[in-house]
Amino acid sequence: MAALEKTILDIIEETLRNPENSGILCIDNHGLLLAGRGNLRSDLAGYISQKALVERVSVLQDTDGSDILVSTANGVTVAVKKARVPETA
């Protein structure tokens, strides 16, 4: 396994240990999905990459109302979906 692949997989595992995180995508600067896990749809990779790189967006909202936190560094965009917390009455 290549060093970069191991690093990405380690980041995914560490991120998903937090029960508030329900999904993660790692995307290159061309919108290509490098890796992902959980319930963040992989077909959003290009869209998220464009929003992060062109529009400098750091928070998106998924169709279910969950927040997707977005960060870009060293040519890799990481998007983390926060689990939706049920509202209490």
C-alpha positions as a LaTeX table, in Angstrom:
\begin{tabular}{lrrr}
\hline
Residue & $x$ (\AA) & $y$ (\AA) & $z$ (\AA) \\
\hline
Met1 & 0.00 & 0.00 & 0.00 \\
Ala2 & 1.34 & 3.42 & $-0.97$ \\
Ala3 & 2.07 & 5.97 & 1.76 \\
Leu4 & $-0.57$ & 8.43 & 0.50 \\
Glu5 & $-3.22$ & 5.71 & 0.37 \\
Lys6 & $-2.37$ & 4.64 & 3.92 \\
Thr7 & $-2.55$ & 8.25 & 5.13 \\
Ile8 & $-5.96$ & 8.76 & 3.52 \\
Leu9 & $-7.31$ & 5.52 & 4.98 \\
Asp10 & $-5.97$ & 6.47 & 8.42 \\
Ile11 & $-7.72$ & 9.87 & 8.19 \\
Ile12 & $-10.99$ & 8.18 & 7.21 \\
Glu13 & $-10.81$ & 5.70 & 10.08 \\
Glu14 & $-9.92$ & 8.37 & 12.62 \\
Thr15 & $-12.68$ & 10.70 & 11.42 \\
Leu16 & $-15.38$ & 8.04 & 11.52 \\
Arg17 & $-14.47$ & 7.04 & 15.09 \\
Asn18 & $-16.38$ & 10.15 & 16.14 \\
Pro19 & $-20.06$ & 9.11 & 16.29 \\
Glu20 & $-21.11$ & 12.59 & 15.13 \\
Asn21 & $-19.45$ & 11.94 & 11.75 \\
Ser22 & $-21.53$ & 9.77 & 9.46 \\
Gly23 & $-19.60$ & 9.95 & 6.20 \\
Ile24 & $-16.39$ & 11.21 & 4.59 \\
Leu25 & $-15.06$ & 11.81 & 1.08 \\
Cys26 & $-11.46$ & 12.58 & 0.08 \\
Ile27 & $-11.36$ & 14.27 & $-3.33$ \\
Asp28 & $-8.47$ & 15.46 & $-5.51$ \\
Asn29 & $-8.34$ & 18.95 & $-7.06$ \\
His30 & $-9.94$ & 17.64 & $-10.27$ \\
Gly31 & $-13.02$ & 16.32 & $-8.48$ \\
Leu32 & $-11.88$ & 12.68 & $-8.58$ \\
Leu33 & $-12.92$ & 10.67 & $-5.55$ \\
Leu34 & $-9.82$ & 9.25 & $-3.87$ \\
Ala35 & $-11.63$ & 7.46 & $-1.05$ \\
Gly36 & $-14.84$ & 7.58 & 0.90 \\
Arg37 & $-16.82$ & 5.79 & 3.52 \\
Gly38 & $-20.12$ & 6.17 & 5.33 \\
Asn39 & $-23.30$ & 7.79 & 4.12 \\
Leu40 & $-21.90$ & 10.73 & 2.15 \\
Arg41 & $-22.78$ & 10.01 & $-1.48$ \\
Ser42 & $-19.73$ & 9.52 & $-3.70$ \\
Asp43 & $-21.49$ & 11.08 & $-6.68$ \\
Leu44 & $-21.19$ & 14.45 & $-4.90$ \\
Ala45 & $-17.37$ & 14.43 & $-5.16$ \\
Gly46 & $-17.15$ & 16.74 & $-8.20$ \\
Tyr47 & $-19.78$ & 19.11 & $-6.83$ \\
Ile48 & $-18.11$ & 19.35 & $-3.43$ \\
Ser49 & $-14.69$ & 19.85 & $-5.00$ \\
Gln50 & $-15.97$ & 22.70 & $-7.19$ \\
Lys51 & $-17.72$ & 24.39 & $-4.27$ \\
Ala52 & $-14.56$ & 24.12 & $-2.15$ \\
Leu53 & $-12.02$ & 25.22 & $-4.77$ \\
Val54 & $-13.97$ & 27.79 & $-6.80$ \\
Glu55 & $-16.45$ & 29.23 & $-4.32$ \\
Arg56 & $-14.38$ & 28.60 & $-1.16$ \\
Val57 & $-17.37$ & 27.05 & 0.59 \\
Ser58 & $-16.60$ & 25.42 & 3.95 \\
Val59 & $-20.07$ & 24.18 & 4.92 \\
Leu60 & $-22.70$ & 22.64 & 2.65 \\
Gln61 & $-26.10$ & 21.24 & 3.50 \\
Asp62 & $-27.12$ & 17.77 & 2.33 \\
Thr63 & $-30.64$ & 17.05 & 1.13 \\
Asp64 & $-31.51$ & 15.51 & 4.50 \\
Gly65 & $-30.54$ & 18.73 & 6.30 \\
Ser66 & $-27.20$ & 17.43 & 7.60 \\
Asp67 & $-24.12$ & 19.64 & 7.45 \\
Ile68 & $-21.15$ & 18.70 & 5.29 \\
Leu69 & $-17.94$ & 20.31 & 6.53 \\
Val70 & $-15.41$ & 20.92 & 3.74 \\
Ser71 & $-11.68$ & 21.60 & 3.98 \\
Thr72 & $-8.98$ & 21.76 & 1.28 \\
Ala73 & $-5.22$ & 21.44 & 1.77 \\
Asn74 & $-2.36$ & 20.25 & $-0.42$ \\
Gly75 & $-4.63$ & 19.54 & $-3.39$ \\
Val76 & $-7.00$ & 17.28 & $-1.44$ \\
Thr77 & $-10.51$ & 18.24 & $-0.35$ \\
Val78 & $-12.01$ & 16.41 & 2.60 \\
Ala79 & $-15.76$ & 16.51 & 3.17 \\
Val80 & $-17.24$ & 15.19 & 6.42 \\
Lys81 & $-20.95$ & 14.68 & 6.89 \\
Lys82 & $-22.15$ & 15.33 & 10.42 \\
Ala83 & $-24.89$ & 12.99 & 11.60 \\
Arg84 & $-28.21$ & 14.71 & 11.89 \\
Val85 & $-29.20$ & 15.13 & 15.52 \\
Pro86 & $-32.92$ & 14.53 & 16.07 \\
Glu87 & $-34.78$ & 17.55 & 17.35 \\
Thr88 & $-36.23$ & 17.25 & 20.82 \\
Ala89 & $-39.72$ & 18.49 & 21.50 \\
\hline
\end{tabular}
